Short mmCIF file of C-alpha atoms in Angstrom, two decimals:
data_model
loop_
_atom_site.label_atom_id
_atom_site.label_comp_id
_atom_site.label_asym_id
_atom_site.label_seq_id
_atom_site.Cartn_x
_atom_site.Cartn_y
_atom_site.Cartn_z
CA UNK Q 1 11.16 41.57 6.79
CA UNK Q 2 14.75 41.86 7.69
CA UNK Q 3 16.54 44.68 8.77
CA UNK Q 4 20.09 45.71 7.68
CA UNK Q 5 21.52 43.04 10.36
CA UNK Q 6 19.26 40.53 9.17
CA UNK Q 7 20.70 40.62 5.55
CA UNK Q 8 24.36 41.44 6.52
CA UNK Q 9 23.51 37.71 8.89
CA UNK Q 10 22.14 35.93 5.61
CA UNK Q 11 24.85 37.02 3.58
CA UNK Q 12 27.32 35.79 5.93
CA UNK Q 13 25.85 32.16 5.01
CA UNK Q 14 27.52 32.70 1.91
CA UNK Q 15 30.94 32.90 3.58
CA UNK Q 16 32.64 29.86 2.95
CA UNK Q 17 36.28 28.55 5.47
CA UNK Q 18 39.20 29.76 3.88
CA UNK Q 19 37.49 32.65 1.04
CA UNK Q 20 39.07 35.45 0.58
CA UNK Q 21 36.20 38.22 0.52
CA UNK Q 22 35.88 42.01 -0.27
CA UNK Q 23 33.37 43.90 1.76
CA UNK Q 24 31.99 47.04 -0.29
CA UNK Q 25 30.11 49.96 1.79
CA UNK Q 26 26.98 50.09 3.86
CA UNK Q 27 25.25 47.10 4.59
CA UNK Q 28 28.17 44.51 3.19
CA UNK Q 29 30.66 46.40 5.74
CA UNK Q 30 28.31 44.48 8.27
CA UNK Q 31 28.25 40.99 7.14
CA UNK Q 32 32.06 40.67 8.57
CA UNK Q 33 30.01 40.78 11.93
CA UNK Q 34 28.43 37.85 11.26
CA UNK Q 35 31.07 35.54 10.11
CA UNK Q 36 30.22 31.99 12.16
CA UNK Q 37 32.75 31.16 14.66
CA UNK Q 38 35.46 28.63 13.25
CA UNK Q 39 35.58 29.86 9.88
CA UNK Q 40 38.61 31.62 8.51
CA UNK Q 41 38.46 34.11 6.19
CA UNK Q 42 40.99 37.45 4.92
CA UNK Q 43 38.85 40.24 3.84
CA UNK Q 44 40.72 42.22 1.36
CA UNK Q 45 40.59 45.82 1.29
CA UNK Q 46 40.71 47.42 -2.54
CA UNK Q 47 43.22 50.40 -1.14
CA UNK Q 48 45.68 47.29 -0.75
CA UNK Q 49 45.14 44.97 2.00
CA UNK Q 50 44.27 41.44 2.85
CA UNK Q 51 43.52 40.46 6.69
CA UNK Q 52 41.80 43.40 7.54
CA UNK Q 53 41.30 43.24 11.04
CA UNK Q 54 38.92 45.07 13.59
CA UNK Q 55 38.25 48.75 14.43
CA UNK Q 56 41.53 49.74 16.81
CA UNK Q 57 40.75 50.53 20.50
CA UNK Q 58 40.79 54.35 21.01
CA UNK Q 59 44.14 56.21 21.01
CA UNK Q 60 45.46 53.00 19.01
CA UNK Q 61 44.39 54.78 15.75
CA UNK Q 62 46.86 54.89 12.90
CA UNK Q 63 46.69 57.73 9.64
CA UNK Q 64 48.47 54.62 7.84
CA UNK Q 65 46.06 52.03 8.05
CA UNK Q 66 42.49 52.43 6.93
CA UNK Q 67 39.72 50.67 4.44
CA UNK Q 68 38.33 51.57 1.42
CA UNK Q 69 35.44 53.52 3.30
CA UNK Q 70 38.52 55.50 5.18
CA UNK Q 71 37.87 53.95 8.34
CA UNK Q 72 40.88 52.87 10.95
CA UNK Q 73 41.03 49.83 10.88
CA UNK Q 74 43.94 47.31 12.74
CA UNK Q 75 45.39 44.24 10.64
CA UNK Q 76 44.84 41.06 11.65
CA UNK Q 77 47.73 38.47 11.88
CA UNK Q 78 49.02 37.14 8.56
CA UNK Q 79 47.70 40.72 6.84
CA UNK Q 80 49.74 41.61 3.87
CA UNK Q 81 49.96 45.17 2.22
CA UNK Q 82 50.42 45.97 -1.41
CA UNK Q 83 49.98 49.32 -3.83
CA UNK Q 84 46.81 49.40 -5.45
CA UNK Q 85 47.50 48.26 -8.99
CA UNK Q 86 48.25 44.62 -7.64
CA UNK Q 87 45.10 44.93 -5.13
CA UNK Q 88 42.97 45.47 -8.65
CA UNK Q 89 45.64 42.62 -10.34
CA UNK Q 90 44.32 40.30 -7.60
CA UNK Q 91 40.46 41.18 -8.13
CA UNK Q 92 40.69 41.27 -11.72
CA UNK Q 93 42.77 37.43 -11.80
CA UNK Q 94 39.86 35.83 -9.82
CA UNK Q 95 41.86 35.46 -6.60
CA UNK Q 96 39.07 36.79 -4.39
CA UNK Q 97 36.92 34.16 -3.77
CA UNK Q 98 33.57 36.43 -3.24
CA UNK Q 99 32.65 40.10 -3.47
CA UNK Q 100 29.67 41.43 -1.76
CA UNK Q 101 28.18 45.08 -2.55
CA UNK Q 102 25.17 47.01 -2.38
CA UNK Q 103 22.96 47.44 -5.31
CA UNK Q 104 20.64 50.84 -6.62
CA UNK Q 105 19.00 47.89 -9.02
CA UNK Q 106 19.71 44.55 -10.82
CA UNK Q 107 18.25 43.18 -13.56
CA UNK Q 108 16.55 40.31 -14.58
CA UNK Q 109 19.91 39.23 -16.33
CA UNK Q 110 21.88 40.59 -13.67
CA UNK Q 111 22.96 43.83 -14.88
CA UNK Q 112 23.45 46.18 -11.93
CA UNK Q 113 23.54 50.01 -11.39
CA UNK Q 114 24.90 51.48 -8.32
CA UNK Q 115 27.11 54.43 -9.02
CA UNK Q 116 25.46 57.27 -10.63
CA UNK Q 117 22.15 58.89 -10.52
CA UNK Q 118 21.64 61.09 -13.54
CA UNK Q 119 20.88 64.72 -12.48
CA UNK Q 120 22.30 64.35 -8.99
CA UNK Q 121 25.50 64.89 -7.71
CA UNK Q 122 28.04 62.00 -8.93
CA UNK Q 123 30.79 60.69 -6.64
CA UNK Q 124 32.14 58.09 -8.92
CA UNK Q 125 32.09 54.67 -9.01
CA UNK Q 126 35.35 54.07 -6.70
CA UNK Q 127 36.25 50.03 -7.38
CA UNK Q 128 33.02 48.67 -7.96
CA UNK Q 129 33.54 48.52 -11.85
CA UNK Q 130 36.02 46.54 -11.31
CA UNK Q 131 34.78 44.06 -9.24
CA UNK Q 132 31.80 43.47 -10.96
CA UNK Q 133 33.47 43.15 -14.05
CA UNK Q 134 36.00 40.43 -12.92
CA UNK Q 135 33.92 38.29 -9.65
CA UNK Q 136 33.16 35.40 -10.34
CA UNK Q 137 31.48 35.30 -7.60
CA UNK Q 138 29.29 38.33 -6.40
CA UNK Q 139 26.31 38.70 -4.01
CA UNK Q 140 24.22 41.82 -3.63
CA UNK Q 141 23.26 43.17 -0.47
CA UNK Q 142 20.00 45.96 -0.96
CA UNK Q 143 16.76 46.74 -0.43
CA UNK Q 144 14.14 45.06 -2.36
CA UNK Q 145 12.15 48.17 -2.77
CA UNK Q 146 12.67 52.13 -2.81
CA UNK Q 147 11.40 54.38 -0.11
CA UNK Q 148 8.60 55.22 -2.82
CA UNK Q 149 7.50 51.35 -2.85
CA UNK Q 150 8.65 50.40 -5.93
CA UNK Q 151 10.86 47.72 -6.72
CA UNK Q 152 14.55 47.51 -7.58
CA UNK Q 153 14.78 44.50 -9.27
CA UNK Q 154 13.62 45.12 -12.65
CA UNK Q 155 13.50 43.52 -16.07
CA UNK Q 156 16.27 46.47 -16.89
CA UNK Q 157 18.44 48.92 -14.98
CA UNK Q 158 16.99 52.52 -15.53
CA UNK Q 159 20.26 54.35 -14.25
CA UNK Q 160 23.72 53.89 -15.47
CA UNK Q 161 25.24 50.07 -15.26
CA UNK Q 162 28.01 49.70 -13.34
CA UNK Q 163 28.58 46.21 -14.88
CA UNK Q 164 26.67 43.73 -17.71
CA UNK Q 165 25.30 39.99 -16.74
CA UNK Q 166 27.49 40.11 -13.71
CA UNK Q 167 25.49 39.31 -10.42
CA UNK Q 168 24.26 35.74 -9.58
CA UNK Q 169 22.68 36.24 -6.18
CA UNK Q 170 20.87 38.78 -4.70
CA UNK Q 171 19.65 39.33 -0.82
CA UNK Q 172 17.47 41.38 -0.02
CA UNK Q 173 14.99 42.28 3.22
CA UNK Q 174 12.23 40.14 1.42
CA UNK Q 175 14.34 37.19 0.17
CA UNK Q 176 16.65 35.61 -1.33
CA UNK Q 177 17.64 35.45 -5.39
CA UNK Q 178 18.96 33.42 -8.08
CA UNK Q 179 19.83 35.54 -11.11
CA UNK Q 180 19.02 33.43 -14.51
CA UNK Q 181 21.07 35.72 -16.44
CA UNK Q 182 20.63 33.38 -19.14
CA UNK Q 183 16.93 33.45 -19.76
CA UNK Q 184 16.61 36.43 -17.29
CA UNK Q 185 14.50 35.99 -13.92
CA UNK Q 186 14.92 36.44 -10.33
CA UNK Q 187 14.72 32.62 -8.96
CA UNK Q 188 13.41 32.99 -5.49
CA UNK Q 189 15.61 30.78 -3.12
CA UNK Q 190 14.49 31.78 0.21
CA UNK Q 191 11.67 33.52 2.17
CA UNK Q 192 12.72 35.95 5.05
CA UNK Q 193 10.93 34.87 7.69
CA UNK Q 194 6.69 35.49 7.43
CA UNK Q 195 6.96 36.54 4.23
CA UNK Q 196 4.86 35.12 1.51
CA UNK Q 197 6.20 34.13 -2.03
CA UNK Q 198 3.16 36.53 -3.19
CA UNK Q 199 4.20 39.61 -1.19
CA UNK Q 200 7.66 38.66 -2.51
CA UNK Q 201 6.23 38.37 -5.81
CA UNK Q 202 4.57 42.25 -5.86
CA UNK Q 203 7.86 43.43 -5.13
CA UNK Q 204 9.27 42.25 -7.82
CA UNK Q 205 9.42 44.07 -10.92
CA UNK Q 206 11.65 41.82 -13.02
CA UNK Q 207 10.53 38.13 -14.32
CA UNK Q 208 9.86 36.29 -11.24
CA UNK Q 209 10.26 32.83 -10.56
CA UNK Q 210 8.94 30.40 -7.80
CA UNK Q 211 8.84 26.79 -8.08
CA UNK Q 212 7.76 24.06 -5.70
CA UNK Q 213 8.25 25.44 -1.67
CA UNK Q 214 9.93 28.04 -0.80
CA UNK Q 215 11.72 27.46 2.36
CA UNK Q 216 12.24 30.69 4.79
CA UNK Q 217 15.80 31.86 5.25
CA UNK Q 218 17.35 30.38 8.22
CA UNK Q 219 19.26 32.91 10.92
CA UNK H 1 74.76 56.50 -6.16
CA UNK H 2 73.35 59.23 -7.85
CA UNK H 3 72.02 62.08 -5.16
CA UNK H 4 68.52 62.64 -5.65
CA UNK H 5 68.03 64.92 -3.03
CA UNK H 6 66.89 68.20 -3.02
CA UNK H 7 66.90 70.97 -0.04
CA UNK H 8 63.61 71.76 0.32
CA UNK H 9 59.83 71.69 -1.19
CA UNK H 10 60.40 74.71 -3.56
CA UNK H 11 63.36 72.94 -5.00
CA UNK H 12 61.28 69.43 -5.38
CA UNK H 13 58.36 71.03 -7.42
CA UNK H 14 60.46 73.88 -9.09
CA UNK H 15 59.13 73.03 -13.30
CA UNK H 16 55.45 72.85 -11.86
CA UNK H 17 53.76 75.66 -14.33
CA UNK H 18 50.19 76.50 -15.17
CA UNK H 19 48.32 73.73 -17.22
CA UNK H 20 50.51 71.00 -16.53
CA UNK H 21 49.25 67.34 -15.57
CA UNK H 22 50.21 66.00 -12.16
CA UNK H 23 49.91 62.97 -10.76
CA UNK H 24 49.28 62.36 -7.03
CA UNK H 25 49.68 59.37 -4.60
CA UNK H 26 47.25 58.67 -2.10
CA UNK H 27 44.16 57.05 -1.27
CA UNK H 28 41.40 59.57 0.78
CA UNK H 29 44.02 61.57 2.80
CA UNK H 30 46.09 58.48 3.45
CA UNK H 31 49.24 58.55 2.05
CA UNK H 32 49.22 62.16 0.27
CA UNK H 33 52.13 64.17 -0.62
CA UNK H 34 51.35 67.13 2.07
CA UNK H 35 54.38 69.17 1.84
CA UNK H 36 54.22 69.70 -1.66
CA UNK H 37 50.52 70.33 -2.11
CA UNK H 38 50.83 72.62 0.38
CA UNK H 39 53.46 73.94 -1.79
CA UNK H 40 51.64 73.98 -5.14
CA UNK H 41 48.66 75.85 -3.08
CA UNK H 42 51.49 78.84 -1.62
CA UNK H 43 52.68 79.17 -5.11
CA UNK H 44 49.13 79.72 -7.08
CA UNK H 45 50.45 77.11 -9.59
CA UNK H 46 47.09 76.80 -11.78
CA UNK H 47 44.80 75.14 -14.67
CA UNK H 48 45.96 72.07 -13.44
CA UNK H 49 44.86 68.43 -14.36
CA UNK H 50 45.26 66.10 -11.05
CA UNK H 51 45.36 62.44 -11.16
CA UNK H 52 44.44 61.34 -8.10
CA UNK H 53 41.91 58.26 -6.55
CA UNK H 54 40.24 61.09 -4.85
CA UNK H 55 40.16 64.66 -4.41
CA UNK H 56 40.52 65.29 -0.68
CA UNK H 57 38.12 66.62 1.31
CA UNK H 58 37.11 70.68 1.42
CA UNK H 59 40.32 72.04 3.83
CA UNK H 60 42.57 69.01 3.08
CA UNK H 61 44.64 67.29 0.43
CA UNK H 62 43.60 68.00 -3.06
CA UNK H 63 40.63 70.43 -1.36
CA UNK H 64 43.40 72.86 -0.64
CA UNK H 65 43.97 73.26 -4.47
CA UNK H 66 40.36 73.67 -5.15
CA UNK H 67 39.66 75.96 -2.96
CA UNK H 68 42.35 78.15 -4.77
CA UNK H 69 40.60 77.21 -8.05
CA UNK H 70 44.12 75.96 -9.42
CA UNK H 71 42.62 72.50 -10.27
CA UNK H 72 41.32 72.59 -14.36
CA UNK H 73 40.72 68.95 -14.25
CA UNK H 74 39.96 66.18 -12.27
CA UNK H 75 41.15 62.43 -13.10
CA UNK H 76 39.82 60.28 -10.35
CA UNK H 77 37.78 57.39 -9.34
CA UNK H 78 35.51 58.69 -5.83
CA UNK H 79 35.10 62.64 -5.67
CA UNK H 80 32.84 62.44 -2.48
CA UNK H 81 33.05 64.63 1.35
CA UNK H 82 34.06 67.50 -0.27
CA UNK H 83 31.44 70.31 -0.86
CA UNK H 84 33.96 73.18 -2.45
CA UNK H 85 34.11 70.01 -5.14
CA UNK H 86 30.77 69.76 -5.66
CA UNK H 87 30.31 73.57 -5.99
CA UNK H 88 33.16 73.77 -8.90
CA UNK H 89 31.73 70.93 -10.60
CA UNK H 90 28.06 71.87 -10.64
CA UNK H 91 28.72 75.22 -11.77
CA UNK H 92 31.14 73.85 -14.61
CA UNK H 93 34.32 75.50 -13.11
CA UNK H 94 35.49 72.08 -13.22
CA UNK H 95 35.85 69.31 -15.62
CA UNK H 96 36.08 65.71 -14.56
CA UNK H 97 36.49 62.59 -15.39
CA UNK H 98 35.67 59.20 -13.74
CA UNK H 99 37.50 56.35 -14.15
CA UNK H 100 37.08 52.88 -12.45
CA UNK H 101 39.90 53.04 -9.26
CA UNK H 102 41.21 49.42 -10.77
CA UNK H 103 41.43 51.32 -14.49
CA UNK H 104 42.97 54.30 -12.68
CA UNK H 105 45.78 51.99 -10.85
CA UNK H 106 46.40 49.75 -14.01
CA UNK H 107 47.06 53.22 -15.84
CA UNK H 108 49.73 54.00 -14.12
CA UNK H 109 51.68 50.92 -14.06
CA UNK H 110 51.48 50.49 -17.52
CA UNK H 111 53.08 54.26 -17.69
CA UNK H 112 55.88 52.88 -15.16
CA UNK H 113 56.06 49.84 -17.65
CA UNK H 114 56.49 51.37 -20.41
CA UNK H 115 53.38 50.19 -22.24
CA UNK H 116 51.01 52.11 -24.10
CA UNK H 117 47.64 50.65 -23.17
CA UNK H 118 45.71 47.81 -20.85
CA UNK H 119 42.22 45.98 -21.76
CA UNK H 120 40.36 45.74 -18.70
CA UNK H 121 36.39 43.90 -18.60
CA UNK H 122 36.43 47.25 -16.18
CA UNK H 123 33.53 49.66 -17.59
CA UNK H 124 32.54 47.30 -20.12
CA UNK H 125 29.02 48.13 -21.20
CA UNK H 126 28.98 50.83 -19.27
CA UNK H 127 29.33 54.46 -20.26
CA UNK H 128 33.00 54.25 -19.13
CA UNK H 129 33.52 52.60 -22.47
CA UNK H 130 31.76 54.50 -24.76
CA UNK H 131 34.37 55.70 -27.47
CA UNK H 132 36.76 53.38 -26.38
CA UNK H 133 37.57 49.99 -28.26
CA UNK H 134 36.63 46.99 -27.27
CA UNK H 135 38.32 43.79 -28.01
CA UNK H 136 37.29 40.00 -27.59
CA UNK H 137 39.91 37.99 -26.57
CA UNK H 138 38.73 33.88 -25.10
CA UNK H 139 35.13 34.68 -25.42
CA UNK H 140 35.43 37.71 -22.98
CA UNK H 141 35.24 41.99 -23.93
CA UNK H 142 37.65 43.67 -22.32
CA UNK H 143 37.84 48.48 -23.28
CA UNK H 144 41.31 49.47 -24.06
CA UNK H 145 42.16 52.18 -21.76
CA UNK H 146 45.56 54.33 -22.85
CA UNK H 147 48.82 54.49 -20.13
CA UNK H 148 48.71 57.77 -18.69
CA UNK H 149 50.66 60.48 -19.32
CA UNK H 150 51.85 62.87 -16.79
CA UNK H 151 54.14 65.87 -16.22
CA UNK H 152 55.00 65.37 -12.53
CA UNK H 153 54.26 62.46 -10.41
CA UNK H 154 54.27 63.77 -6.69
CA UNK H 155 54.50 60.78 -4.12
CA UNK H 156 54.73 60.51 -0.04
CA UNK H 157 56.50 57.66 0.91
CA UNK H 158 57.85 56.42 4.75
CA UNK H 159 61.21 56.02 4.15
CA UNK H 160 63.49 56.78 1.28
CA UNK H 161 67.31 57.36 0.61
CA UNK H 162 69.80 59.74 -1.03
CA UNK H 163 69.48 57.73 -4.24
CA UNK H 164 65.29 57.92 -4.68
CA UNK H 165 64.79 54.26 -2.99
CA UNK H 166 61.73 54.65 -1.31
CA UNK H 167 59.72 52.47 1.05
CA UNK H 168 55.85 52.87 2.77
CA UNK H 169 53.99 51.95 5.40
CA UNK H 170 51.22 50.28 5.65
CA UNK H 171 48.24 51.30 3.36
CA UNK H 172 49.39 54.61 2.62
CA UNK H 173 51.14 52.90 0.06
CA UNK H 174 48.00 52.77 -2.04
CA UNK H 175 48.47 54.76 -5.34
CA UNK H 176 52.12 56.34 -4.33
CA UNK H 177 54.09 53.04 -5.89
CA UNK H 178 51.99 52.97 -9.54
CA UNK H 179 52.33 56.64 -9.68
CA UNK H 180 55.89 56.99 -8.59
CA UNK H 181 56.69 54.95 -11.80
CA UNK H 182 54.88 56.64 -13.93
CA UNK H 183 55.79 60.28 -14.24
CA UNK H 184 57.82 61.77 -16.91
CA UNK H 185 59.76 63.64 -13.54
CA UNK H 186 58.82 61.86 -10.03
CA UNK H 187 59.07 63.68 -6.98
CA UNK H 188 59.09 62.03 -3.64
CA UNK H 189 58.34 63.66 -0.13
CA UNK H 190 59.40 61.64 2.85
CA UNK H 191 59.21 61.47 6.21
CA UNK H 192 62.28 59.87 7.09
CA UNK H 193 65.49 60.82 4.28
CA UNK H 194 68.43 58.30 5.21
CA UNK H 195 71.89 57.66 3.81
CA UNK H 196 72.30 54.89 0.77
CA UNK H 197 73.20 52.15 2.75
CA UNK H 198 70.53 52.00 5.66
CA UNK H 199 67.43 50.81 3.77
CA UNK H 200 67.59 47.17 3.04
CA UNK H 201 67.18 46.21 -0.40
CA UNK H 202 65.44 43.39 -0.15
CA UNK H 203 62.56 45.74 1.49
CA UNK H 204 62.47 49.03 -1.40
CA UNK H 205 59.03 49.08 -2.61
CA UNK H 206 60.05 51.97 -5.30
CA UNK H 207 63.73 51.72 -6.69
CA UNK H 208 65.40 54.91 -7.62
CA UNK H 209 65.31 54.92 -11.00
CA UNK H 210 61.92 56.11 -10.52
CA UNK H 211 62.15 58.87 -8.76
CA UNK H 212 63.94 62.00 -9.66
CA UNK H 213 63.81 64.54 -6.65
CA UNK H 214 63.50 63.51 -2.74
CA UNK H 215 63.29 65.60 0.28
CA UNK H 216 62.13 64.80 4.00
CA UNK H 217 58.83 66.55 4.50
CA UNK H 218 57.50 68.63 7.42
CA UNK H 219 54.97 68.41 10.04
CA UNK H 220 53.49 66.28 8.58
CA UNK H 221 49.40 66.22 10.15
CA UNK H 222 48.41 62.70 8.58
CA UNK H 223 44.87 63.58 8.90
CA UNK H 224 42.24 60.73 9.48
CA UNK H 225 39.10 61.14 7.75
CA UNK H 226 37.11 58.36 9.27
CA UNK H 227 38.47 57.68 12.76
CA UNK H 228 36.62 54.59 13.68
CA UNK H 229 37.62 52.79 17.07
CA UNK H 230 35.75 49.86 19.25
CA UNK H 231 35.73 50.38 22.95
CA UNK H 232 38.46 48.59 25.47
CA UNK H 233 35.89 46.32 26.84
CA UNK H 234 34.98 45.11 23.73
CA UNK H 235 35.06 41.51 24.24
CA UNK H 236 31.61 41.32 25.49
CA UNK H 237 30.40 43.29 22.86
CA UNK H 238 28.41 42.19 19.97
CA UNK H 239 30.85 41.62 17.03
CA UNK H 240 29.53 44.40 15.64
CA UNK H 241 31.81 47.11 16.94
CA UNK H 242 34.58 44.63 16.63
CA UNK H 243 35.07 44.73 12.48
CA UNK H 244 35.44 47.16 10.18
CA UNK H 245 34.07 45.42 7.45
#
């Protein structure tokens, strides 16, 4: 099983040189650790940035400059700042190149919910409608199963979508997925490492599929 | 040039009465019009609707107004770290809506553009659309959401001039340029007010047109709601205190 790291480090696989790639909260704020050495990418910020850069060093702090999570944050050479309506223009044109997020569940035909629980508190959904809607390119970053054991990845989101037949790959501590939002499934890709297609395959609620060998994730 | 400026905050939101809708720039407590919240808050102003990304937190921003209960309505697309909100909203003091922050944006500048509606694939399927149409247009279903419509539009910029030009720094640009466009009367606090002249036009990120009152602001405390650092000696480190993500 992976931990948080562990996914944010298999996600980063995904980072191809020269991408331009949003970052949403929680465990996809981590991937940007893991980006190999010798590959440049811009990570765009939705509150209107591209070439985010790293924290600042203490006392270098600026009220001006943070990320969507509200964080400081520095800007890395070649960064470029504009209002919000063209940092949506750019998401919603296909300019970013992939968008990684975190997931409450996907479906088999890659719906996904991850912005409102009905009868808790909502905080609102923030950009991820719109990224989902427009990405063509979108990888998931969550836990394969709840803290009660069961699985989120279903044959159909129980809480409120966020977006319709939109994700195409999902990583999670167990493995890694193919959506078939065509015929609906969860293709399994890769193993994490010592984990069995059938341990994989309990915790998955949605159609499950597994053909030929299944070769473990490589970190 | 036409003088746009006013003397002082009471003059830049004097018009701001019960019930009206207000738009405000910002993103978190980056970029927000202090001055004249603080303003709105002194004055008991009330039953308002705010259009805003987010809400502020409990003792800051927007939170000021809610804790004065003079908020009716809140447009906005992330309503979290604020527990006075949450309060309001579970007892049903307080209506709100939620709005995708791309739908929220695109509102704006099509109120600043003088169009009456955008189709975004934003919300599509979703509850967000319910009510709304949807239209089909290549093969794709994009909801019409309406241009908003706004009494005041109340902006912070860096800079600005005598004549309304206005310019920001860095990401507290955010909302402040969409919104600045988009209010029937656009207000703009600054922290620097210079003569027509200094700013260089090639650099205005808001021409004057848009804006309709401008006056330097105060003390301004430019709050930071997330301070996040990584340490001097860093370079050692594992990556991981190195990004922000």
């Amino acid at each position: 099983m992976l931990d948080k790291n562990g996914i944010a480090k298999r996600i980063a696989q995904e980072i191809k040189d020269g991408y331009y790639v949003n970052l949403g909260i929680g465990i996809p704020t981590l991937v940007a650790n893991f980006i190999p050495d010798g590959i440049q990418v811009v990570l765009q910020s939705e509150n209107g940035l591209l070439g985010m850069g790293p924290f600042p060093y203490e006392g270098e702090e600026d009220a001006d400059l943070i990320n969507a999570g509200k964080q400081t944050i520095t800007m890395a050479p070649g960064a470029a700042v504009f209002d919000s309506a063209m940092s949506f223009g750019m998401i919603r044109a296909q300019k970013v190149d992939l968008t990684i997020l975190g997931a409450m569940e996907v479906s088999e035909y890659g719906d996904i919910a991850n912005w409102k629980i009905p009868g808790k508190l909502v905080k609102g959904m923030g950009g991820a409608m719109d990224l989902v809607a427009s990405a063509k390119n979108i990888v998931v970053a969550m836990q394969q199963v709840n803290k009660a054991g069961e699985s989120k990845l279903l044959p159909r989101c129980t809480l409120p979508l966020t977006g319709v037949r939109c994700i195409r790959k999902v990583v999670t501590e167990m493995a890694v997925f193919e959506v078939d939002s065509e015929n609906g499934g969860f293709r399994l890709l890769e193993r994490a490492p010592g984990v069995s297609v059938e341990e994989i395959r309990k915790a998955t609620a949605g159609r499950f599929i597994a053909s030929g060998d299944i070769p473990e994730m490589r970190l | 040039m036409i003088n746009k400026v006013v003397n002082d905050v009471q003059e830049a939101i004097a018009g701001i009465t019960d019930g009206m809708t207000l738009m405000l720039g910002g993103f978190g407590l980056c970029g927000i019009p202090e001055n004249c919240i603080k303003e709105i808050v002194r004055q008991g102003i009330s039953g308002l609707t705010c259009i805003s990304n987010n809400a502020g937190v409990d003792d800051f921003g927007i939170g000021l107004m809610l804790q004065k209960h003079q908020v009716k309505k809140m447009i906005a697309s992330y309503v979290g770290e604020n527990a006075e909100f949450e309060r309001q909203l579970l007892s049903g003091e307080l209506e709100v809506e939620l709005i995708p922050q791309g739908t929220l944006a695109t509102r704006c500048l099509a109120a600043g553009y003088g169009m009456p509606a955008i189709f975004t694939p934003a919300g599509v399927g979703t509850e967000v659309a319910d009510g709304k149409e949807v239209r089909n247009f290549g093969g794709r279903d994009y909801v019409m959401e309406m241009a908003f419509e706004a009494d005041f539009a109340i902006v912070k910029a860096w800079k600005g001039d005598t004549a309304g030009n206005l310019i920001y720094r860095k990401t507290a640009r955010n909302f402040n340029p969409v919104m600045a466009m988009a209010g029937k009367m656009t207000i703009a606090e600054v922290e620097e007010l210079v003569v027509v002249g200094e700013l260089d036009p090639d650099h205005i990120h808001t021409p004057g047109i848009y804006v309709h009152r401008i006056f330097q602001g105060q003390g301004y405390e430019k709050r930071i709601e997330q301070r996040t650092i990584r340490k001097r000696e860093g370079i050692n480190l594992a990556k991981a205190v190195d990004y922000a993500g």
